Short mmCIF file of C-alpha atoms and ligand atoms in Angstrom, two decimals:
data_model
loop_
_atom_site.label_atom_id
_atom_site.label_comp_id
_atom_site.label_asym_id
_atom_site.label_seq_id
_atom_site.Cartn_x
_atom_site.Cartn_y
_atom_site.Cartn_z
CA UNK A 1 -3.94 -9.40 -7.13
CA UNK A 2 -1.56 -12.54 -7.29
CA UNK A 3 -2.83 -15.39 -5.35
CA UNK A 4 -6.74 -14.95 -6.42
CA UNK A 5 -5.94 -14.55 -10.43
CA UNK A 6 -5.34 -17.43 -13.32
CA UNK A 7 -2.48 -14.31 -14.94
CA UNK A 8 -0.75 -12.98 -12.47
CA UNK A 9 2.34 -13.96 -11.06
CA UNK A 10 4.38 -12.45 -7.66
CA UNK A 11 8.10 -11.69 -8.55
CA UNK A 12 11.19 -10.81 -5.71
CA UNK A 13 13.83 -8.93 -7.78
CA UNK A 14 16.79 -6.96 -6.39
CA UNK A 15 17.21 -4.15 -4.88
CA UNK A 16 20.93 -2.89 -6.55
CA UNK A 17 20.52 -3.61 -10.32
CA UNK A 18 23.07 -3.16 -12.92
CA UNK A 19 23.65 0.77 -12.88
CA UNK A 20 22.88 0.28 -16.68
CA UNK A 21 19.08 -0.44 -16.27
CA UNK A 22 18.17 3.12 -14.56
CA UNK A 23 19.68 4.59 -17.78
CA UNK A 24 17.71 2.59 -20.37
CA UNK A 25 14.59 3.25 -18.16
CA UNK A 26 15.01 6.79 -18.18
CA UNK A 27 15.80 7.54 -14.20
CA UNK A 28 19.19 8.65 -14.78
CA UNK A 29 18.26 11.55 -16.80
CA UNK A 30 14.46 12.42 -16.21
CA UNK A 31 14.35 11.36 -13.04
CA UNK A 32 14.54 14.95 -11.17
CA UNK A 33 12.99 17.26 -9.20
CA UNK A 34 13.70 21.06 -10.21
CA UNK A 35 14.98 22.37 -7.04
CA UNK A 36 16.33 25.98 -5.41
CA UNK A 37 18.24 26.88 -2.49
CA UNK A 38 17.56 29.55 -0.03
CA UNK A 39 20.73 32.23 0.10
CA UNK A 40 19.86 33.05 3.51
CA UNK A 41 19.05 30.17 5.63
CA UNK A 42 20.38 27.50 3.11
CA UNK A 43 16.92 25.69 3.05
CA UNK A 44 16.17 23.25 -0.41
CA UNK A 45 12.86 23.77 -1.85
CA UNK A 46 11.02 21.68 -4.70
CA UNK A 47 10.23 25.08 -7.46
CA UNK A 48 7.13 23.02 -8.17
CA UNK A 49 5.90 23.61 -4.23
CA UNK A 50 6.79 27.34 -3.66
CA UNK A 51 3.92 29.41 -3.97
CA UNK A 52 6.29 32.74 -4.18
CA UNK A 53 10.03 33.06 -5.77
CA UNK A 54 10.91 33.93 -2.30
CA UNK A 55 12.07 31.72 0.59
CA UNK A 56 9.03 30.36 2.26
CA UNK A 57 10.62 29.89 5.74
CA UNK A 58 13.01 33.34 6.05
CA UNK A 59 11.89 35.20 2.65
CA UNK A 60 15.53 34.99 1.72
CA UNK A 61 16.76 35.16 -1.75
CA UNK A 62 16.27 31.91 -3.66
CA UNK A 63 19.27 30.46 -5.93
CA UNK A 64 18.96 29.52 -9.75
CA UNK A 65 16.20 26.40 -10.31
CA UNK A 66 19.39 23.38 -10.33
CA UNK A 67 17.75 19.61 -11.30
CA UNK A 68 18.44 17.19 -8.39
CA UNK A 69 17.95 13.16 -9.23
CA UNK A 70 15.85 11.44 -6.75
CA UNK A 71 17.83 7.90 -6.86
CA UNK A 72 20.12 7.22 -4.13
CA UNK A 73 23.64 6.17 -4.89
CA UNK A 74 26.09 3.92 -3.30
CA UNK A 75 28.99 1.67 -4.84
CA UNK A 76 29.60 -1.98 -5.09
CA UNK A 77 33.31 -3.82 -5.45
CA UNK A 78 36.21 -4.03 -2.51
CA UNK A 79 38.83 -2.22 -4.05
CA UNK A 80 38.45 1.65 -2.72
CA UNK A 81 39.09 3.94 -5.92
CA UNK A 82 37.73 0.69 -8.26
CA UNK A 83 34.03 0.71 -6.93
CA UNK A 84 31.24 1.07 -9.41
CA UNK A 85 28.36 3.30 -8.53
CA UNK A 86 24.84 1.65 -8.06
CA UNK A 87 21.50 2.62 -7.67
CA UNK A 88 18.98 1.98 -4.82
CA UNK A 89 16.17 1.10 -7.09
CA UNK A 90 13.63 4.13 -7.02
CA UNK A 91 10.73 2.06 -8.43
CA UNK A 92 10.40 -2.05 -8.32
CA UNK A 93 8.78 -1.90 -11.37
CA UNK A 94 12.39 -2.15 -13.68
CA UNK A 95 12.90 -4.78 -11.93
CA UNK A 96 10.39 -6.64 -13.45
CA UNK A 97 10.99 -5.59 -17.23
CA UNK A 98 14.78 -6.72 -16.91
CA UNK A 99 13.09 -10.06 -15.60
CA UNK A 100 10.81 -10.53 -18.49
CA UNK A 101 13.05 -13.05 -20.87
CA UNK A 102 13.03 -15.41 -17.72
CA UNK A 103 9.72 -14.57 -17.09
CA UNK A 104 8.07 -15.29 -20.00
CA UNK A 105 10.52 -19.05 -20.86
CA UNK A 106 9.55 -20.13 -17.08
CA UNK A 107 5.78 -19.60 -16.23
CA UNK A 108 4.85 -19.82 -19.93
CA UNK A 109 2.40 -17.09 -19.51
CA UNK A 110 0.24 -16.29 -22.81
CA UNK A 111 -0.95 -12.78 -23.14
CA UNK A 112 -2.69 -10.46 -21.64
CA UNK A 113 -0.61 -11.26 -17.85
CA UNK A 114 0.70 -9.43 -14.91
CA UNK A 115 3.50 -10.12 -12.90
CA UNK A 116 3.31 -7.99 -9.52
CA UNK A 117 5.85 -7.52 -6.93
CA UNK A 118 5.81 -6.01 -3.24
CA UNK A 119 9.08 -4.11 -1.85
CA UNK A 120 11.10 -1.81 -0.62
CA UNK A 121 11.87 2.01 -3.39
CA UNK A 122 13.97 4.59 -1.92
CA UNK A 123 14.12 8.11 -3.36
CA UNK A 124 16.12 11.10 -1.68
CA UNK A 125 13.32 13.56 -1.32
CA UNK A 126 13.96 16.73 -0.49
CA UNK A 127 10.68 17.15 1.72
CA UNK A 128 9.40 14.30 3.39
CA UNK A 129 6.27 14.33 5.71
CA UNK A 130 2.84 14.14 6.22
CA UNK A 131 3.34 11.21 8.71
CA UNK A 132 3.98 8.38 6.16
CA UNK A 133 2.66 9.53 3.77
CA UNK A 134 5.70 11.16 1.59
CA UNK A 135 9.17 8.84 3.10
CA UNK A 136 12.69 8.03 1.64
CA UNK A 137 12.35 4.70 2.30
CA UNK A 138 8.65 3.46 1.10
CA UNK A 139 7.33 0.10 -0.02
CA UNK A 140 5.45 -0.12 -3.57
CA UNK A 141 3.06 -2.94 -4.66
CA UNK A 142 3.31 -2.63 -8.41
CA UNK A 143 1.84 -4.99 -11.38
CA UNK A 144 3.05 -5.06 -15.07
CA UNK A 145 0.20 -6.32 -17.15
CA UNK A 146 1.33 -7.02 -20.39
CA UNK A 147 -1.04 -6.79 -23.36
CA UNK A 148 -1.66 -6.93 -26.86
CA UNK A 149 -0.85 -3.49 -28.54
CA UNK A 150 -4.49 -2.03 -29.97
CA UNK A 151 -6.10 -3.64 -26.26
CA UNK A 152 -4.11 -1.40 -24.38
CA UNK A 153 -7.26 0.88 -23.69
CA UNK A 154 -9.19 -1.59 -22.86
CA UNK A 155 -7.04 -3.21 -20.50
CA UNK A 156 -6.05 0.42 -18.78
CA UNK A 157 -9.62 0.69 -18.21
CA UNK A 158 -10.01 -2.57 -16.21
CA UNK A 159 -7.48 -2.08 -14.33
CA UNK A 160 -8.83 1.84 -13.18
CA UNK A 161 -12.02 -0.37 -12.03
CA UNK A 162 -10.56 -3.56 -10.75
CA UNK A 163 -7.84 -1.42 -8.39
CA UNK A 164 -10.78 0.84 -7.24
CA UNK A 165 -12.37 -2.18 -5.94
CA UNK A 166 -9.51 -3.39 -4.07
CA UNK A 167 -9.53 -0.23 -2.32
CA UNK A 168 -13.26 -0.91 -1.68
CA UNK A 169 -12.29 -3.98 -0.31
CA UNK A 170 -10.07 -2.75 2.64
CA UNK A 171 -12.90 -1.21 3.75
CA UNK A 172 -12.53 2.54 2.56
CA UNK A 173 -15.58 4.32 2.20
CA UNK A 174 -16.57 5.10 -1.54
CA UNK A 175 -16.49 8.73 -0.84
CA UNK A 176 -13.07 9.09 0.48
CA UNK A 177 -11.68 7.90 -2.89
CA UNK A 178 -11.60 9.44 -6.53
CA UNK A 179 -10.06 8.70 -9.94
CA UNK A 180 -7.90 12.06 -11.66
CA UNK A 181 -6.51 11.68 -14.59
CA UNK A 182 -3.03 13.49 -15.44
CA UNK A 183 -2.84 16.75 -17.67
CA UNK A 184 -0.78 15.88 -20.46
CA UNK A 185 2.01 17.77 -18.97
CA UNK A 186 2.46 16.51 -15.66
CA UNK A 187 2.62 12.62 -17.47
CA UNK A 188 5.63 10.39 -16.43
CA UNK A 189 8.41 10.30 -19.73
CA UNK A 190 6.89 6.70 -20.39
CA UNK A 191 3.29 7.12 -20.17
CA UNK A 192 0.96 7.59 -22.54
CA UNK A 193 -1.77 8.40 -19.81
CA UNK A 194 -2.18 8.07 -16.47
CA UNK A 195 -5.07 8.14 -13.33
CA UNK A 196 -4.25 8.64 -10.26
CA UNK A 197 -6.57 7.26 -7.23
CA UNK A 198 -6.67 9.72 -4.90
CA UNK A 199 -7.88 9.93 -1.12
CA UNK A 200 -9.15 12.46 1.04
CA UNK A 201 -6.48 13.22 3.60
CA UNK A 202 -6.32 15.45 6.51
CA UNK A 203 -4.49 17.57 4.27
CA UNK A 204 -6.56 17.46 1.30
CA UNK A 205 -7.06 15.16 -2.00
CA UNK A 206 -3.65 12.92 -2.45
CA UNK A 207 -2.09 10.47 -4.40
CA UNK A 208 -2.47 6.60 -3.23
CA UNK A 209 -1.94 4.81 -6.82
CA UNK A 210 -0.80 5.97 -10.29
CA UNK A 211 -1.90 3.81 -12.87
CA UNK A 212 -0.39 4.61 -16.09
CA UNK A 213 -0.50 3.14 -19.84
CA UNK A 214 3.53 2.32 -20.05
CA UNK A 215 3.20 1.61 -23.92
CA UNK A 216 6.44 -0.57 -25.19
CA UNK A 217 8.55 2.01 -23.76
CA UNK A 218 10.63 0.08 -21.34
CA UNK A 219 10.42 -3.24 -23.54
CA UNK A 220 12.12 -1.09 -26.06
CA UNK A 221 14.54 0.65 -23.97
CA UNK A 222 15.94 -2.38 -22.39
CA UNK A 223 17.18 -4.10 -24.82
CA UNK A 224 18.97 -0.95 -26.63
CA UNK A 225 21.46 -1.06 -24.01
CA UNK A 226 21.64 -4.46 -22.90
CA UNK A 227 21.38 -6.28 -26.65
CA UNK A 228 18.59 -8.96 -25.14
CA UNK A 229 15.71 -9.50 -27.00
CA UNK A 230 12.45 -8.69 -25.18
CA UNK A 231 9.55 -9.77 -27.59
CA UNK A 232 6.87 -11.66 -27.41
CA UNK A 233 6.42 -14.52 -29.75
CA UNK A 234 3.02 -14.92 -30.43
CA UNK A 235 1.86 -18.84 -31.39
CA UNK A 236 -1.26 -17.88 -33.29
CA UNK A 237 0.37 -15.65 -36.19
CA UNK A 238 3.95 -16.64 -35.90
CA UNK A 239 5.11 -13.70 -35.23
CA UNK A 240 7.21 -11.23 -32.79
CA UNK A 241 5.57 -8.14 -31.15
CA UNK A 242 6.64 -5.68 -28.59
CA UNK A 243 3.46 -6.13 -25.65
CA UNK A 244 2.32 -2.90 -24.28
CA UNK A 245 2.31 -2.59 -20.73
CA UNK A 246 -0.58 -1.18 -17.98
CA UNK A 247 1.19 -0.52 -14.46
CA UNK A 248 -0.77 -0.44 -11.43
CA UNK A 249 1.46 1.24 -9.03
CA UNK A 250 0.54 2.39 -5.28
CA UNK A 251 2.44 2.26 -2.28
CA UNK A 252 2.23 -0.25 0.74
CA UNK A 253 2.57 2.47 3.29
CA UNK A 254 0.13 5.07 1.58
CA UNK A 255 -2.66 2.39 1.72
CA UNK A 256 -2.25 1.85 5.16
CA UNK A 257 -2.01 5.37 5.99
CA UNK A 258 -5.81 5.97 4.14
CA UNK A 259 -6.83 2.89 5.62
CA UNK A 260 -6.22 4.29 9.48
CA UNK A 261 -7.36 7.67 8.62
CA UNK A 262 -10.55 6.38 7.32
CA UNK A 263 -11.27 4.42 10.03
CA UNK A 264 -11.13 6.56 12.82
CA UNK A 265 -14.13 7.55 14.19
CA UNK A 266 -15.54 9.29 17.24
CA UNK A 267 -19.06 9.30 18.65
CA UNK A 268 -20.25 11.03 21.90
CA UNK A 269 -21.68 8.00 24.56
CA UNK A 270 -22.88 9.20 27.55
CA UNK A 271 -21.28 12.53 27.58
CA UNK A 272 -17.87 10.90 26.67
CA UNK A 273 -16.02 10.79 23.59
CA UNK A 274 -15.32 7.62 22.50
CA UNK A 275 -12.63 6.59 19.68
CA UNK A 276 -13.37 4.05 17.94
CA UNK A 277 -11.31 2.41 14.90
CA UNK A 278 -13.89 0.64 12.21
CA UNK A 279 -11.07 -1.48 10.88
CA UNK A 280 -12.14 -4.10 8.03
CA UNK A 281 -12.59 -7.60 9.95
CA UNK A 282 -9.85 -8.75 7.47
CA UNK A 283 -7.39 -6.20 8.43
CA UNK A 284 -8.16 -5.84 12.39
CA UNK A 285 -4.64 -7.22 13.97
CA UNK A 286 -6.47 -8.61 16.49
CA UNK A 287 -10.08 -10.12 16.12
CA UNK A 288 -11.10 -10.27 19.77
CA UNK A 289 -9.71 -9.74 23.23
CA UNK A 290 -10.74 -11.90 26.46
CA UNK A 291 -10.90 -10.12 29.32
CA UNK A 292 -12.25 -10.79 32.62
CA UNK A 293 -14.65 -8.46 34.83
CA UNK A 294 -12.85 -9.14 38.05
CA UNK A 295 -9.24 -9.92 37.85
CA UNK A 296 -9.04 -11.02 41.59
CA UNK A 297 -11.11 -14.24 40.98
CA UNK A 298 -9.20 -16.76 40.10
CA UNK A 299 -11.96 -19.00 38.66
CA UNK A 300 -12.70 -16.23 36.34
CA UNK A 301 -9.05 -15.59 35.36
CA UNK A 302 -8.98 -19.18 34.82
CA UNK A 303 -11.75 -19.67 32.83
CA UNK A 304 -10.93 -16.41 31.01
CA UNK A 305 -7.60 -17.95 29.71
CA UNK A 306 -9.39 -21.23 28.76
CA UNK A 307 -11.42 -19.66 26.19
CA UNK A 308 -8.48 -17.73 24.84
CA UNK A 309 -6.40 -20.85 24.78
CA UNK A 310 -9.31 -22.47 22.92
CA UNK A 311 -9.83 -19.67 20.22
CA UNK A 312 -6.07 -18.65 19.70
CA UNK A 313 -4.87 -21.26 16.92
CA UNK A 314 -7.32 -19.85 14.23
CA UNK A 315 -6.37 -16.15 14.72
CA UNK A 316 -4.87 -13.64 16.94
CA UNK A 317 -7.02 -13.23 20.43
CA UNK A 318 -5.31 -11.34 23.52
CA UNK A 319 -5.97 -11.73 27.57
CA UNK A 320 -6.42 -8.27 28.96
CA UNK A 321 -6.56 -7.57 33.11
CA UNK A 322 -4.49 -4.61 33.47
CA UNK A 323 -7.66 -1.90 33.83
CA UNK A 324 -11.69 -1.78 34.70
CA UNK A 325 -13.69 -2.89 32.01
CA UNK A 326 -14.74 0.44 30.26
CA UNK A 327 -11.24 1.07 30.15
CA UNK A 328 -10.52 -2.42 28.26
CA UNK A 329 -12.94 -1.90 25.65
CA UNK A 330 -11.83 1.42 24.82
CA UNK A 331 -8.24 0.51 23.77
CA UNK A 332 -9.75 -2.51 22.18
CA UNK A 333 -11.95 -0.23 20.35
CA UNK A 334 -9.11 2.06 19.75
CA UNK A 335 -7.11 -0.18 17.66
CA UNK A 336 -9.85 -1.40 15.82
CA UNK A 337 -10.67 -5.27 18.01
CA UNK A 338 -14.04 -6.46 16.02
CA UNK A 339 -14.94 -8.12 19.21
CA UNK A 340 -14.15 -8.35 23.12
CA UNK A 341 -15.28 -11.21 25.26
CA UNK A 342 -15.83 -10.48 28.68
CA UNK A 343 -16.20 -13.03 31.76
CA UNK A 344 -17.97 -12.17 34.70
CA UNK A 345 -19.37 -13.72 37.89
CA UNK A 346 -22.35 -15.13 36.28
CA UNK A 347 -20.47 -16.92 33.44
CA UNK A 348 -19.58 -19.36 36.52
CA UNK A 349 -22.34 -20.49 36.89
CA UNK A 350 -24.53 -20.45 33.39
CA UNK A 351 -21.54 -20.92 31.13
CA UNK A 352 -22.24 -17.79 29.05
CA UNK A 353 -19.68 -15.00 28.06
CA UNK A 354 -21.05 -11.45 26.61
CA UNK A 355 -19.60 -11.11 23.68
CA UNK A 356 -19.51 -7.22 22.55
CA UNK A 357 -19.28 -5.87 19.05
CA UNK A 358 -16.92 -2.72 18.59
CA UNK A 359 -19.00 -0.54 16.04
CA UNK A 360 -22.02 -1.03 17.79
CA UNK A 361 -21.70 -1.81 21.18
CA UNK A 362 -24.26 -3.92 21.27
CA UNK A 363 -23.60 -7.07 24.02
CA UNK A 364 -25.24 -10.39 23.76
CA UNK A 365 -24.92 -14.08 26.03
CA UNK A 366 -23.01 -16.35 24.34
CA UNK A 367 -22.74 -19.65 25.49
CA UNK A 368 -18.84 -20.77 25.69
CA UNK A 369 -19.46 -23.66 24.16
CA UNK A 370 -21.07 -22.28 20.97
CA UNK A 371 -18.42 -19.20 21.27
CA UNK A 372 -15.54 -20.52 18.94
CA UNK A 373 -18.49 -21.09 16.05
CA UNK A 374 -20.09 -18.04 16.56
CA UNK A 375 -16.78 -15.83 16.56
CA UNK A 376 -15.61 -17.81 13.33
CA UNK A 377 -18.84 -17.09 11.42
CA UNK A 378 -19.02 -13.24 12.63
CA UNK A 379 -15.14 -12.98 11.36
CA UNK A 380 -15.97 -14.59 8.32
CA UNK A 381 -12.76 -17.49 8.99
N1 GAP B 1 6.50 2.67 -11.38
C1 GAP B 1 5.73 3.87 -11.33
C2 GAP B 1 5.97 4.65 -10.12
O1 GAP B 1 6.89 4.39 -9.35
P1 GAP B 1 5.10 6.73 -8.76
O2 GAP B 1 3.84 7.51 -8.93
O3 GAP B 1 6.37 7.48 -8.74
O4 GAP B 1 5.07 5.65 -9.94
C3 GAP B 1 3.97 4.92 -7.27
O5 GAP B 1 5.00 5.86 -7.43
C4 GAP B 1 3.41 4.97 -5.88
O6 GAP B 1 4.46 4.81 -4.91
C5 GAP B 1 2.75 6.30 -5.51
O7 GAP B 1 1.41 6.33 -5.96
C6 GAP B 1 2.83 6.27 -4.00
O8 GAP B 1 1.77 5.50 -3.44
C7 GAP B 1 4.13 5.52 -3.75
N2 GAP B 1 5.21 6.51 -3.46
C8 GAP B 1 5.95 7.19 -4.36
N3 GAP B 1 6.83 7.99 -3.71
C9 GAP B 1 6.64 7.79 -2.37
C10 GAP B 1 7.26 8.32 -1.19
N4 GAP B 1 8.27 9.16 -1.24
N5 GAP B 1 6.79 7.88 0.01
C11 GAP B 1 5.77 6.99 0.09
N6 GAP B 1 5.18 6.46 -0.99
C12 GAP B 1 5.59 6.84 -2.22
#
């Protein structure tokens, strides 16, 4: 998204912003969840999650729908009674639209470019769960692309594509992933439209990327309260515009999540389960594990530790000795190793390893000399 594209550029902002830009981006007064409280047990509920206008826990009495901001507060300054409240930011994308002036004089960018940025959101939700998948503290990967207003369909409709395909790219299977686009109702107060990409979960259908048509919105807003001018000046006609903005947004930890989930498999091999984690090459952690048949021959162990010695610079490769062999693979195989190397009494004397694939199984002779090649073009480095 950054390092592979001519027009995008990668962008660190802070965390604790001027209080001032969460109210020219909206967050300090839309940014709410409708919530009630349970007389009874004292239980918070989102209204847009109960199913009944009862308590779902105790069937107690629910309180009057009261709006609850999702931003988390805390103050800056020494002086106790003097501090000014601040905002965790909820989003990373303001970040980048109160950058834009410095933005635009320093990388010289013409239009249509993004600027992207990786980090840490926080938001106070009131339910959190589904392992990862819904946290208060949650890392986004988002991109402002900046257009021309009048190519801001266009452009939305790349980027649909283009982040489907990154998806593709992990490794997730076509199936577990769909495109919904939002009912006009449920839109964000600064998009014009908006698809999320969704993935089959354990618990059904859910949300890994929004990626909405921002319009001017937060060009516009900014500089209402702050007085700086965000235009564009555009060389061709001479004059200033207002770009309109496409944000792909999706979070870190959501990918990752849909990642694991669809690569866990199990298969039955000789009357055994066995778990196996299909991991992308790219992603695997580590790319292949060393481990010798018999740990109490030293000439193995030796020669075992060679070859990891050997292969270790270009990527990460681990030594193994602590069970019996069918009991190595299958942790390799459970956190997703592309490939184990095994030595064994015969590699002594013809100088071959079996080298072992993790989706397949399938074991062939390698020759240790050729093994360093033959791993590098199987992993693609
Ligand atoms: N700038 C637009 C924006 O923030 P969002 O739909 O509120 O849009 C974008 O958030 C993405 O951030 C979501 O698609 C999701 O992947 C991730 N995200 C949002 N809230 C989250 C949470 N509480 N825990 C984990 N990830 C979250």
């Amino acid at each position: 998204m950054v390092y592979q594209r001519n027009d995008v550029d990668g962008l660190d902002a802070a965390i604790l912003m001027n209080p001032e830009v969460w109210k020219a981006s909206g967050h300090v007064t839309s940014f709410a969840d409708m919530m009630v409280d349970c007389k009874e047990c004292k239980k918070r509920f989102r209204i847009d999650k109960l199913k009944e206008k009862k308590c779902p826990e105790c069937s107690g009495e629910l309180t009057d729908p009261k709006s609850f901001n999702l931003m988390f507060k805390t103050q800056v300054g020494s002086v106790e009674g003097a501090q000014q409240d601040v905002y965790l930011r909820p989003e990373t994308a303001q970040g980048i639209f109160v950058n834009f002036e410095n933005i635009l004089t320093t990388t010289r960018k013409k239009l249509p470019f993004g600027v992207a940025q990786i980090g840490k959101a926080f938001r106070n939700e009131i339910t959190t769960g589904n392992f990862t998948f819904r946290s208060r503290e949650f890392e986004q990967m988002e991109l402002e692309y900046f257009v021309r207003p009048g190519e801001d369909e266009k452009w939305y409709e790349y980027w649909l594509q283009e982040r489907l395909e990154w998806y593709y790219s992990l490794g997730i299977r076509k199936e577990s992933l769909r495109l919904r686009e939002h009912e006009k109702e449920e839109l964000a107060h600064y998009a014009k439209r908006c698809h999320d990409i969704e993935f089959m979960f354990p618990m059904g259908w859910s949300e890994l990327e929004g990626i909405a048509n921002r319009t001017d919105f937060d060009l516009k807003q900014h500089p209402q309260i702050s007085g700086r001018d965000l235009s564009y000046f555009d060389d061709a006609t001479g004059k200033r515009f207002i770009p309109y903005v496409i944000e792909p947004s999706g979070g870190v930890d959501r990918a990752v999540l849909a990642v694991l989930v669809d690569a866990y498999r199990t298969e039955v091999v000789k009357d055994r389960k066995r778990v196996f984690l299909s991991l992308s090459k790219d992603l695997a952690p580590i790319k292949v594990a060393i481990l010798p048949l018999l740990k109490n021959r030293p000439e193995i162990v030796e020669m075992a530790n060679r070859i990891l010695d050997d292969i270790r610079g270009n990527y990460r490769a681990v030594y193994d000795d602590t069970a019996a062999i069918g009991r190595l693979y299958r942790r390799q195989d459970e956190i997703g190793t592309p490939f184990c190397v095994t030595v064994d009494v015969d590699s002594l004397e013809d100088g071959k390893v079996t080298l072992r694939d993790r989706d397949t199984m399938e074991q062939d002779r390698v020759e240790v000399t050729k093994l360093k090649e033959v791993l590098g073009k199987k992993l693609g480095i």
